[in-house]
Coordinates of C-alpha atoms and ligand atoms in Angstrom, one line a residue:
M1 CA -18.8 431.7 132.8
C2 CA -18.0 432.0 136.5
G3 CA -14.7 430.8 138.0
I4 CA -14.0 428.9 141.3
V5 CA -10.8 428.5 143.2
G6 CA -10.2 427.0 146.6
Y7 CA -7.1 426.3 148.7
V8 CA -6.3 424.5 152.0
G9 CA -2.7 424.3 153.1
H10 CA 0.1 426.1 155.0
R11 CA 0.6 429.3 152.9
Q12 CA -1.1 432.6 153.3
V13 CA -4.2 432.1 151.2
Q14 CA -5.3 435.5 150.0
E15 CA -2.6 435.9 147.3
I16 CA -3.1 432.3 146.1
L17 CA -6.8 432.9 145.7
L18 CA -6.3 436.2 143.9
Q19 CA -3.7 434.8 141.6
G20 CA -6.0 431.9 140.8
L21 CA -8.8 434.3 140.0
R22 CA -6.5 436.3 137.8
N23 CA -5.8 433.2 135.8
L24 CA -9.5 432.6 135.3
E25 CA -10.1 436.2 134.1
Y26 CA -10.2 435.0 130.5
R27 CA -13.5 433.4 131.2
G28 CA -15.1 436.8 131.7
Y29 CA -16.7 438.1 134.9
D30 CA -18.4 441.2 136.4
S31 CA -17.7 440.8 140.1
A32 CA -15.5 438.7 142.4
G33 CA -14.9 437.8 146.0
I34 CA -13.0 435.6 148.4
S35 CA -13.6 434.2 151.9
V36 CA -10.9 433.1 154.2
L37 CA -10.9 431.2 157.4
A38 CA -8.7 432.9 160.1
D39 CA -8.6 432.8 163.9
G40 CA -12.1 431.2 164.3
E41 CA -13.7 433.6 162.0
I42 CA -14.6 433.7 158.3
E43 CA -13.7 436.9 156.6
S44 CA -15.2 437.7 153.2
V45 CA -14.6 440.5 150.7
R46 CA -16.5 441.0 147.5
A47 CA -16.4 443.7 144.9
V48 CA -18.1 444.6 141.7
G49 CA -15.9 445.2 138.7
N50 CA -12.5 443.7 137.9
L51 CA -10.1 442.1 140.2
S52 CA -8.2 445.3 141.0
A53 CA -11.5 446.4 142.7
L54 CA -11.4 443.3 144.8
E55 CA -7.7 443.7 145.6
Q56 CA -8.3 447.3 146.7
A57 CA -11.2 446.1 148.9
I58 CA -9.0 443.4 150.4
H59 CA -6.1 445.7 151.1
G60 CA -8.3 448.5 152.3
N61 CA -9.5 451.2 150.0
G62 CA -9.4 454.1 152.3
D63 CA -13.1 453.8 153.1
S64 CA -13.2 453.8 156.9
T65 CA -16.7 452.3 156.9
R66 CA -15.5 449.2 155.2
P67 CA -12.1 448.4 156.7
S68 CA -10.8 445.3 155.1
V69 CA -7.1 445.5 156.0
A70 CA -7.5 442.6 158.5
L71 CA -8.1 440.2 155.7
A72 CA -4.6 440.8 154.4
T73 CA -2.8 440.6 157.7
R74 CA -4.4 437.5 159.3
P75 CA -2.5 434.3 158.7
A76 CA -5.4 432.6 156.9
T77 CA -4.5 429.3 155.1
T78 CA -7.9 428.1 154.0
G79 CA -10.1 430.0 151.6
I80 CA -12.3 430.1 148.5
G81 CA -12.7 432.6 145.7
H82 CA -15.0 433.3 142.8
T83 CA -15.4 435.4 139.7
R84 CA -19.0 435.9 138.8
W85 CA -20.7 436.5 135.5
A86 CA -24.1 437.6 136.5
T87 CA -27.0 435.3 135.4
H88 CA -29.4 435.1 138.3
G89 CA -29.6 438.5 140.0
R90 CA -28.0 441.9 139.2
V91 CA -24.4 442.7 139.2
S92 CA -23.9 443.8 142.8
E93 CA -21.8 443.1 145.8
E94 CA -24.6 441.2 147.5
N95 CA -25.0 438.9 144.6
A96 CA -21.2 438.3 144.2
H97 CA -19.8 435.1 145.8
P98 CA -18.9 433.7 148.3
H99 CA -22.4 433.3 149.7
F100 CA -23.0 432.4 153.3
D101 CA -25.7 431.1 155.7
T102 CA -27.6 433.2 158.2
N103 CA -25.1 432.7 161.0
D104 CA -22.2 433.3 158.7
R105 CA -20.6 429.9 159.4
I106 CA -20.8 428.3 156.0
H107 CA -19.4 430.0 152.9
V108 CA -19.8 428.7 149.3
V109 CA -18.7 429.5 145.8
V110 CA -20.9 428.2 143.1
N111 CA -20.8 427.9 139.3
G112 CA -23.9 427.1 137.2
I113 CA -27.4 426.8 138.4
V114 CA -29.6 425.3 141.1
E115 CA -32.8 424.6 139.3
N116 CA -35.0 423.8 142.3
Y117 CA -33.8 426.8 144.3
V118 CA -37.3 428.4 144.5
S119 CA -38.8 425.6 146.5
L120 CA -35.6 425.1 148.6
K121 CA -35.5 428.9 149.4
A122 CA -39.1 428.9 150.5
R123 CA -38.5 426.0 152.8
L124 CA -35.3 427.5 154.2
I125 CA -36.9 430.8 154.8
E126 CA -39.7 429.1 156.7
G127 CA -37.1 427.4 158.8
G128 CA -35.7 430.9 159.7
A129 CA -33.0 431.4 157.1
R130 CA -32.3 435.0 156.1
F131 CA -31.1 435.5 152.6
S132 CA -28.9 438.3 151.6
S133 CA -28.7 438.0 147.8
E134 CA -31.0 437.4 144.8
T135 CA -29.0 434.4 143.6
D136 CA -30.0 430.8 143.4
A137 CA -26.5 429.9 144.6
E138 CA -27.1 431.2 148.2
V139 CA -29.5 428.3 148.9
I140 CA -26.5 425.9 149.0
A141 CA -25.0 427.7 152.0
H142 CA -28.2 427.7 153.9
L143 CA -29.0 424.1 153.0
I144 CA -25.6 422.9 154.2
A145 CA -26.1 425.0 157.4
T146 CA -29.3 423.1 158.2
Y147 CA -27.4 419.8 158.2
M148 CA -24.2 421.0 159.8
D149 CA -23.4 419.2 163.0
G150 CA -19.6 419.6 163.1
D151 CA -19.0 417.4 160.0
L152 CA -18.9 419.4 156.8
V153 CA -18.7 416.3 154.6
A154 CA -21.9 414.8 156.0
A155 CA -23.7 418.1 155.7
V156 CA -22.6 418.7 152.1
R157 CA -23.7 415.1 151.2
R158 CA -27.1 415.7 152.6
A159 CA -27.5 419.1 150.9
Y160 CA -26.2 417.8 147.6
A161 CA -28.8 415.0 147.6
E162 CA -31.5 417.7 147.5
L163 CA -30.1 419.9 144.8
E164 CA -31.1 419.7 141.2
G165 CA -29.4 421.5 138.3
H166 CA -26.2 422.0 136.5
F167 CA -23.5 423.2 138.9
A168 CA -20.3 422.9 140.8
F169 CA -19.6 424.3 144.2
V170 CA -17.0 424.4 147.0
A171 CA -18.0 425.0 150.6
M172 CA -16.1 425.7 153.8
S173 CA -17.2 426.0 157.4
L174 CA -16.1 427.6 160.6
D175 CA -17.1 424.4 162.4
D176 CA -14.9 422.1 160.4
P177 CA -11.9 424.3 159.7
D178 CA -9.1 423.5 157.2
T179 CA -11.5 421.4 155.2
L180 CA -13.1 422.2 151.8
V181 CA -15.9 420.1 150.4
G182 CA -16.8 420.4 146.7
A183 CA -19.4 418.8 144.5
R184 CA -19.8 418.6 140.8
L185 CA -23.1 418.0 138.8
E186 CA -22.2 418.6 135.2
C187 CA -20.2 421.8 135.6
P188 CA -16.4 421.3 135.8
L189 CA -14.3 421.1 139.0
I190 CA -10.8 419.8 139.3
V191 CA -8.3 419.1 142.1
G192 CA -4.7 420.2 142.2
R193 CA -2.4 418.2 144.5
G194 CA 0.4 419.7 146.5
E195 CA 2.7 418.8 149.4
G196 CA 0.7 419.7 152.5
E197 CA -1.6 421.8 150.4
Q198 CA -4.5 421.1 148.0
F199 CA -6.2 423.2 145.4
V200 CA -9.6 422.9 143.8
A201 CA -10.8 425.0 140.9
S202 CA -13.2 425.1 137.9
A203 CA -10.2 425.1 135.5
V204 CA -6.6 424.2 135.8
P205 CA -5.0 427.7 135.1
A206 CA -6.3 428.7 138.6
F207 CA -3.6 426.6 140.3
M208 CA -1.1 425.8 137.5
A209 CA 1.5 428.1 139.0
H210 CA 1.6 425.9 142.1
T211 CA 1.0 422.3 140.9
R212 CA 0.6 420.3 137.8
E213 CA -0.5 417.1 139.6
V214 CA -4.3 416.9 139.1
Q215 CA -7.2 414.7 140.0
Y216 CA -10.3 414.8 137.9
I217 CA -13.6 415.0 139.6
E218 CA -16.2 413.2 137.5
N219 CA -19.8 414.2 137.1
D220 CA -22.0 413.5 140.2
E221 CA -19.0 413.2 142.6
L222 CA -18.0 415.0 145.8
V223 CA -14.5 416.0 146.9
V224 CA -13.0 416.6 150.3
L225 CA -9.8 418.5 150.6
R226 CA -7.6 418.7 153.7
R227 CA -4.0 419.8 154.0
D228 CA -2.7 416.3 154.0
G229 CA -4.9 414.8 151.3
V230 CA -7.9 414.6 149.1
Q231 CA -10.8 412.2 149.0
L232 CA -13.2 411.7 146.2
L233 CA -16.7 410.3 147.1
R234 CA -19.8 409.2 145.4
P235 CA -22.9 411.0 146.8
D236 CA -23.7 407.8 148.8
G237 CA -20.4 408.2 150.6
T238 CA -18.4 405.4 148.8
V239 CA -14.8 406.4 148.6
L240 CA -13.4 406.5 145.1
D241 CA -9.9 405.7 144.0
R242 CA -8.7 408.2 141.4
P243 CA -5.2 408.4 140.0
I244 CA -3.2 411.6 140.1
V245 CA -2.4 412.8 136.6
H246 CA 0.6 415.0 135.7
I247 CA -0.3 417.6 133.1
D248 CA 2.4 419.3 131.1
W249 CA 0.4 422.0 129.6
D250 CA 2.0 425.3 128.7
E251 CA 0.1 428.5 129.5
E252 CA -1.6 428.6 126.1
T253 CA -2.9 425.0 126.5
A254 CA -4.1 425.8 130.0
E255 CA -6.1 428.8 128.7
K256 CA -7.8 426.4 126.3
G257 CA -8.6 424.2 129.3
G258 CA -6.5 421.4 127.9
Y259 CA -8.4 421.3 124.6
E260 CA -6.3 421.6 121.5
T261 CA -8.1 424.7 120.3
F262 CA -10.4 427.4 121.6
M263 CA -13.1 426.3 119.2
L264 CA -13.1 422.8 120.6
K265 CA -13.2 424.2 124.2
E266 CA -16.0 426.5 123.3
M267 CA -18.1 423.7 121.7
Y268 CA -17.7 421.8 124.9
E269 CA -18.7 424.8 127.0
Q270 CA -22.1 424.9 125.3
A271 CA -24.0 423.0 128.1
D272 CA -22.7 425.5 130.7
A273 CA -23.4 428.5 128.4
L274 CA -26.9 427.3 127.7
A275 CA -27.5 426.7 131.4
D276 CA -26.5 430.3 132.2
T277 CA -28.6 431.7 129.3
I278 CA -31.7 429.7 130.1
F279 CA -31.9 429.0 133.8
D280 CA -33.2 432.0 135.7
R281 CA -35.4 433.0 132.8
T282 CA -37.3 429.7 133.2
A283 CA -37.2 429.4 137.0
R284 CA -41.0 429.8 137.2
G285 CA -41.5 426.5 135.4
D286 CA -44.8 427.4 133.7
G287 CA -43.5 430.4 131.7
V288 CA -40.6 432.6 130.8
D289 CA -39.4 435.8 132.5
L290 CA -37.5 438.3 130.5
D291 CA -38.2 441.4 132.6
E292 CA -34.5 441.8 133.5
E293 CA -32.2 444.7 133.7
G294 CA -31.9 446.5 130.3
A295 CA -34.7 444.4 128.8
L296 CA -37.5 445.8 126.6
D297 CA -40.6 447.0 128.3
E298 CA -43.0 444.0 128.2
A299 CA -45.8 446.2 126.9
L300 CA -43.7 446.8 123.8
L301 CA -43.2 443.1 123.4
G302 CA -46.8 442.3 123.8
D303 CA -47.9 445.0 121.3
A304 CA -45.6 443.9 118.5
R305 CA -47.6 443.2 115.3
R306 CA -44.7 441.8 113.3
I307 CA -41.1 440.8 114.0
V308 CA -38.1 441.5 111.7
V309 CA -34.8 439.9 112.6
V310 CA -31.7 441.6 111.2
A311 CA -28.4 439.7 111.4
C312 CA -25.3 438.5 109.6
G313 CA -23.7 435.1 109.1
T314 CA -24.2 432.6 112.0
S315 CA -26.4 435.1 113.8
F316 CA -28.7 435.2 110.8
H317 CA -29.1 431.4 111.1
A318 CA -30.1 431.8 114.8
G319 CA -32.7 434.2 113.6
L320 CA -34.0 431.7 111.1
I321 CA -34.4 429.0 113.8
G322 CA -36.1 431.6 116.0
R323 CA -38.6 432.4 113.3
Y324 CA -40.1 428.9 113.4
A325 CA -40.4 429.0 117.1
I326 CA -42.0 432.4 117.3
E327 CA -44.4 431.9 114.5
T328 CA -45.4 428.5 115.7
W329 CA -45.8 429.4 119.4
A330 CA -46.8 433.0 119.4
R331 CA -48.5 433.2 116.0
L332 CA -46.7 436.4 115.1
P333 CA -45.3 436.9 111.6
V334 CA -41.5 436.9 111.5
E335 CA -39.2 438.0 108.7
V336 CA -35.5 437.3 108.9
E337 CA -33.3 439.6 106.9
I338 CA -29.6 439.7 106.0
A339 CA -28.6 442.9 107.7
S340 CA -26.1 443.9 104.9
E341 CA -29.1 443.8 102.4
Y342 CA -31.8 445.2 104.5
R343 CA -31.2 448.9 104.4
Y344 CA -30.5 449.1 100.7
R345 CA -34.0 448.2 99.7
D346 CA -35.8 451.0 101.6
P347 CA -37.6 448.5 103.8
I348 CA -41.1 449.0 104.9
V349 CA -40.8 449.1 108.7
G350 CA -42.2 451.4 111.4
P351 CA -44.3 451.6 114.5
G352 CA -45.8 448.3 115.6
D353 CA -42.7 446.4 114.3
L354 CA -40.3 444.8 116.7
V355 CA -36.9 444.6 115.0
I356 CA -34.4 442.2 116.6
G357 CA -30.7 442.7 115.9
I358 CA -28.9 439.5 116.7
T359 CA -25.2 440.0 117.0
Q360 CA -22.9 438.2 119.3
S361 CA -20.2 440.9 119.3
G362 CA -22.7 443.7 119.3
E363 CA -20.4 445.5 116.9
T364 CA -21.2 444.2 113.4
A365 CA -21.6 447.3 111.3
D366 CA -24.3 446.0 108.9
T367 CA -26.4 444.8 111.8
L368 CA -26.0 448.1 113.7
A369 CA -26.9 450.1 110.6
A370 CA -30.1 448.0 110.0
M371 CA -31.1 448.4 113.6
R372 CA -30.6 452.2 113.4
L373 CA -32.6 452.5 110.3
A374 CA -35.5 450.6 111.8
R375 CA -35.4 452.8 114.9
E376 CA -35.4 456.0 112.9
R377 CA -38.5 454.7 111.2
G378 CA -40.3 454.2 114.5
A379 CA -39.8 450.5 115.1
T380 CA -39.0 449.1 118.5
V381 CA -35.5 447.7 118.5
L382 CA -34.3 444.8 120.6
A383 CA -30.6 443.7 120.6
V384 CA -29.7 440.1 121.3
T385 CA -26.0 440.1 122.1
N386 CA -23.2 438.5 124.1
V387 CA -21.3 441.6 124.9
R388 CA -22.3 444.0 127.7
G389 CA -21.8 447.6 126.8
S390 CA -21.4 446.9 123.1
Q391 CA -22.7 449.3 120.5
A392 CA -25.8 447.2 119.9
T393 CA -26.8 447.6 123.5
R394 CA -26.7 451.4 123.1
D395 CA -28.5 451.4 119.8
A396 CA -31.5 449.4 121.0
D397 CA -34.6 450.1 123.1
G398 CA -33.9 446.9 125.1
V399 CA -31.4 444.1 125.3
L400 CA -31.5 440.4 125.9
Y401 CA -28.1 438.9 126.6
T402 CA -26.8 435.6 125.6
R403 CA -24.5 434.4 128.4
A404 CA -22.1 432.4 126.5
G405 CA -19.0 433.9 128.1
L406 CA -16.0 434.9 126.1
E407 CA -15.7 433.3 122.7
I408 CA -12.2 433.5 121.2
G409 CA -12.5 431.1 118.2
V410 CA -13.5 433.1 115.2
A411 CA -16.2 430.5 114.2
A412 CA -19.2 431.2 116.4
T413 CA -20.3 428.0 118.3
K414 CA -21.5 428.6 121.8
T415 CA -22.7 432.1 121.1
F416 CA -24.8 430.6 118.3
T417 CA -26.6 428.0 120.5
C418 CA -27.1 430.7 123.1
Q419 CA -28.7 433.0 120.5
V420 CA -31.0 430.2 119.5
A421 CA -31.9 429.7 123.2
V422 CA -32.7 433.3 123.6
M423 CA -35.0 433.2 120.5
L424 CA -36.7 430.1 122.0
L425 CA -37.2 432.0 125.3
L426 CA -38.5 435.0 123.4
G427 CA -40.9 432.8 121.5
L428 CA -42.3 431.3 124.7
R429 CA -42.6 434.7 126.4
L430 CA -44.4 436.1 123.4
A431 CA -46.8 433.1 123.4
E432 CA -47.5 433.7 127.0
L433 CA -48.2 437.4 126.6
R434 CA -50.4 436.8 123.6
G435 CA -52.1 433.7 125.1
T436 CA -51.4 431.5 122.1
L437 CA -50.3 428.5 124.0
D438 CA -52.3 426.8 126.8
R439 CA -50.5 426.6 130.2
A440 CA -49.9 422.9 129.9
R441 CA -48.1 423.1 126.6
L442 CA -46.2 426.2 127.8
T443 CA -45.1 424.3 130.9
E444 CA -44.1 421.3 128.8
L445 CA -42.0 423.5 126.4
V446 CA -40.4 425.4 129.3
E447 CA -39.5 422.1 130.9
G448 CA -37.9 421.1 127.5
V449 CA -35.9 424.3 127.3
K450 CA -34.7 423.9 130.8
H451 CA -33.5 420.4 130.0
L452 CA -31.5 421.5 126.9
P453 CA -28.2 421.9 128.8
H454 CA -28.5 418.3 130.1
N455 CA -29.3 417.2 126.5
V456 CA -26.2 418.9 125.3
T457 CA -24.1 417.2 128.0
E458 CA -25.5 413.9 127.0
L459 CA -24.8 414.6 123.4
M460 CA -21.2 415.7 124.0
D461 CA -20.5 412.5 125.9
T462 CA -21.5 410.2 123.0
L463 CA -20.8 412.1 119.9
K464 CA -17.0 412.7 119.5
P465 CA -15.9 409.2 118.4
Q466 CA -18.7 408.9 115.8
V467 CA -17.9 412.3 114.4
D468 CA -14.2 411.5 114.3
A469 CA -14.8 408.4 112.2
L470 CA -16.9 410.4 109.8
A471 CA -14.3 413.2 109.6
E472 CA -11.6 410.7 109.0
H473 CA -13.6 409.2 106.1
W474 CA -14.6 412.5 104.4
W475 CA -11.9 415.1 105.1
Q476 CA -10.6 415.0 101.6
A477 CA -14.0 415.6 99.9
N478 CA -14.1 418.7 97.6
F479 CA -17.8 419.5 98.2
F480 CA -20.5 418.9 100.8
L481 CA -24.2 419.5 100.2
Y482 CA -26.4 420.2 103.3
L483 CA -30.2 419.6 103.1
G484 CA -33.0 420.3 105.5
R485 CA -36.6 421.4 105.7
H486 CA -38.5 423.7 108.2
A487 CA -36.1 424.7 111.0
G488 CA -33.8 421.9 109.8
L489 CA -33.0 424.1 106.8
A490 CA -31.6 426.8 109.1
V491 CA -29.5 424.0 110.8
A492 CA -28.3 422.9 107.3
H493 CA -27.3 426.5 106.5
E494 CA -25.3 426.8 109.7
G495 CA -23.6 423.4 109.2
A496 CA -22.6 424.5 105.7
L497 CA -21.2 427.8 106.8
K498 CA -19.2 426.3 109.6
L499 CA -17.6 423.7 107.3
K500 CA -16.8 426.3 104.7
E501 CA -15.3 428.9 106.9
I502 CA -13.0 426.6 108.9
S503 CA -12.1 423.9 106.3
Y504 CA -12.2 425.9 103.1
I505 CA -14.3 423.2 101.5
S506 CA -17.0 424.4 99.1
T507 CA -20.5 423.8 100.6
D508 CA -24.0 424.5 99.7
A509 CA -27.2 424.4 101.8
Y510 CA -30.6 423.9 100.2
A511 CA -34.2 423.4 101.2
A512 CA -34.4 419.6 100.5
G513 CA -37.5 420.1 98.4
E514 CA -35.6 422.4 96.1
M515 CA -33.1 419.8 95.2
K516 CA -34.9 418.5 92.2
H517 CA -35.0 422.1 90.8
G518 CA -31.3 422.2 90.0
P519 CA -28.8 421.2 92.8
I520 CA -29.4 417.5 92.2
A521 CA -27.2 417.9 89.1
L522 CA -24.3 418.3 91.6
L523 CA -24.6 414.8 93.0
D524 CA -22.4 411.9 92.1
E525 CA -20.8 409.0 94.0
M526 CA -18.2 411.4 95.4
T527 CA -20.6 413.7 97.1
P528 CA -21.3 413.6 100.8
V529 CA -24.8 415.0 101.6
V530 CA -25.6 416.0 105.1
C531 CA -29.4 415.7 105.8
V532 CA -31.0 417.1 108.9
A533 CA -33.5 414.4 109.6
T534 CA -34.6 415.0 113.2
D535 CA -38.2 414.7 114.4
S536 CA -40.6 417.1 112.6
P537 CA -43.9 417.0 110.8
V538 CA -41.9 417.0 107.5
L539 CA -39.5 414.1 108.4
E540 CA -41.1 411.8 105.9
K541 CA -40.5 414.3 103.2
V542 CA -36.8 414.6 104.3
V543 CA -36.6 410.8 104.1
S544 CA -37.8 410.8 100.5
N545 CA -35.2 413.5 99.7
M546 CA -32.6 411.2 101.2
Q547 CA -33.7 408.5 98.9
E548 CA -33.4 410.8 95.9
V549 CA -29.8 411.6 97.0
R550 CA -28.9 407.9 97.3
A551 CA -30.5 407.1 93.9
R552 CA -27.8 409.4 92.4
G553 CA -25.1 407.4 94.1
A554 CA -24.3 410.2 96.6
H555 CA -23.7 409.5 100.3
V556 CA -26.1 410.5 103.1
I557 CA -24.9 411.6 106.5
A558 CA -28.1 412.0 108.5
I559 CA -28.6 414.0 111.7
T560 CA -31.3 412.0 113.4
T561 CA -33.2 411.8 116.7
A562 CA -32.2 409.0 119.1
G563 CA -34.6 406.1 118.8
N564 CA -35.5 406.8 115.2
E565 CA -34.0 403.7 113.8
E566 CA -35.7 403.9 110.4
I567 CA -33.5 406.8 109.3
A568 CA -30.4 404.6 109.4
Q569 CA -31.9 402.6 106.5
H570 CA -31.6 405.6 104.3
A571 CA -28.2 406.8 105.2
E572 CA -24.6 405.7 105.1
A573 CA -24.0 407.2 108.6
T574 CA -26.2 408.8 111.3
L575 CA -25.4 411.1 114.2
A576 CA -28.2 411.0 116.7
I577 CA -29.3 413.8 119.1
P578 CA -31.2 413.2 122.3
R579 CA -35.0 413.2 121.9
T580 CA -36.8 416.3 123.1
D581 CA -39.8 418.3 121.8
W582 CA -39.3 418.4 118.1
M583 CA -39.4 422.2 118.0
L584 CA -36.3 422.2 120.4
Q585 CA -34.3 419.7 118.4
P586 CA -32.7 422.2 115.9
I587 CA -30.5 423.7 118.6
L588 CA -29.1 420.2 119.4
A589 CA -28.9 419.2 115.7
V590 CA -26.4 422.0 115.0
I591 CA -23.8 420.6 117.5
P592 CA -22.9 417.4 115.5
L593 CA -22.4 419.7 112.5
Q594 CA -20.1 422.0 114.4
L595 CA -18.1 419.0 115.5
L596 CA -18.0 417.5 112.0
A597 CA -16.7 420.7 110.5
Y598 CA -14.1 420.9 113.2
G599 CA -13.0 417.3 112.7
I600 CA -12.6 417.8 109.0
A601 CA -10.7 421.1 109.4
V602 CA -8.2 419.8 111.8
R603 CA -7.5 416.8 109.6
R604 CA -6.7 419.3 106.8
G605 CA -4.2 420.9 109.2
L606 CA -6.0 424.2 109.4
N607 CA -6.0 426.8 112.1
V608 CA -9.6 426.6 113.2
D609 CA -9.4 429.3 115.7
Q610 CA -8.4 431.9 113.1
P611 CA -9.5 430.9 109.6
R612 CA -7.9 432.8 106.8
N613 CA -9.5 436.2 105.8
L614 CA -11.9 436.2 108.7
A615 CA -12.1 438.4 111.8
K616 CA -14.2 437.8 114.9
T617 CA -15.9 441.2 114.6
V618 CA -16.8 442.8 111.3
T619 CA -17.0 446.6 112.0
V620 CA -16.3 448.0 108.6
E621 CA -19.3 448.8 106.4
Ligands
F6R1 C1 -19.4 432.4 111.6 C2 -19.4 433.7 112.3 C3 -19.9 434.9 111.5 C4 -20.7 435.8 112.5 C5 -21.1 437.1 111.8 C6 -21.9 438.0 112.6 O1 -19.0 431.4 112.5 O2 -19.0 433.8 113.4 O3 -20.7 434.5 110.5 O4 -21.9 435.2 112.9 O5 -19.9 437.8 111.4 O6 -21.2 438.4 113.8 P1 -22.0 439.0 115.0 O7 -22.9 437.9 115.6 O8 -20.9 439.4 116.0 O9 -22.8 440.1 114.5

């Protein structure tokens, strides 16, 4: 979850940028940098580690080979800054932002991903560009440079027209000083308006100490900032009229990005988190690359004869969804085990087994114990976690990181969808290594996975009012039943857990086909039943289960796939997810259930960020 800040005005810019970055620290980062425009030169300082490392570098750290003192003394009043959470390319100074073109005249800070960077980079290199980082973001600086003819706005517009992906960036140029030009494609970017000074950032806290007058940049828009004003543009150059809005957030609200809770904010961050988790691993287009720093030796992956997933709670559900993907695509048997049970039954595990510990915190005692036991018995152990340096990363032979950024709400939301994404990626990589999918199908699925962040953006744009209406109707119910089949069953389990933990409503989740073997006795005209009825080969069977539910007078809330009108005939209410390959739909289907649980819990007046009796990390055995 990277952070952007930019300033153009009359004050010394370095401290404004640093303070802005400090206020974005809560998003998590592993390196940072700033570039400032002073005396016909752009000066740039980047550093790995926390912001004090950057500050030291700016103010001179005693290393005479890298004197940086000038940056602090020059009267620069235009600049950009960035905190980076490594996704594409290692954590290194070269990969930290700002990035710049070959002649060091254009500097950019970028959040998100440029999906078509491979072809752009090849073309730019052919044209003579010299790249200095491994990032996708650097192409933006070079691309703008190729179009730069003294007018930064025109150059950015031309460059933007060629970029594909899920990103926001801010650019500055030596040849058009005292101007910043930004663009937003899905990732957030917001303007702060001052007197003779303007700010731009990925989140309001970056400039809240200076101004509370903001202008929202919408998706697919550009912004031009100069000391005396701001202009918002469509990509075709049409100037937009956008009101200035006063925000009266306190610091806590600002940390939540204006959302009423961390949980809501984190649900809305899912598109960005997924983009970070998926993008560079699918850049090739016709396969998946997981041979990154800290990852498992690919030979060990390819040699696995069986997979055992060990995990707790929500992470266990991510494992369940992963099982369907891995078994279907890679034809490898997968068992998914509750970690707190696993070690007590003297499990049969050893060489040839790949044991995957899924744990967002990387510190859950039961999951760690299960991983250790498997390792002692000779299995290869892979950790899927969100936290660098966590215990799970040290107890495993290899690590695959989810890149969800910091999750503060106790209920796992964005870390869950990112765990599922990692399991999907793993399934595709295993299929590739084992030759179980032909290239055309693999390419189709990779394309689908790459598109998931866009699917989530689309879903978030449409879902909230419908979920709110449902929550308003059902928030006083005493019991919810969740039904699903195939991977939809794992979605049902996750939906039920989310509602129970944050709303304290009793829930149950069942394989829909099991209903007639007992749970059907629970149904009456007071019971809401959430059915996961997205595309799948078992959809017809789910539909007949929905009919059974309604025959008992209970009420069906169906999660459906857009365009499948028939489902509505068997449900009181439907929440539709965008259509994609049916095997990819479970990751989307969980999102309406997260939002529904949230809507119900807030109507019951509960603290969703910190449900009673629950802790974010469970480290006690
Ligand atoms: C539910 C939730 C928990 C965790 C579980 C495992 O919203 O957050 O069920 O999923 O405690 O935690 P990790 O993934 O950190 O091992």
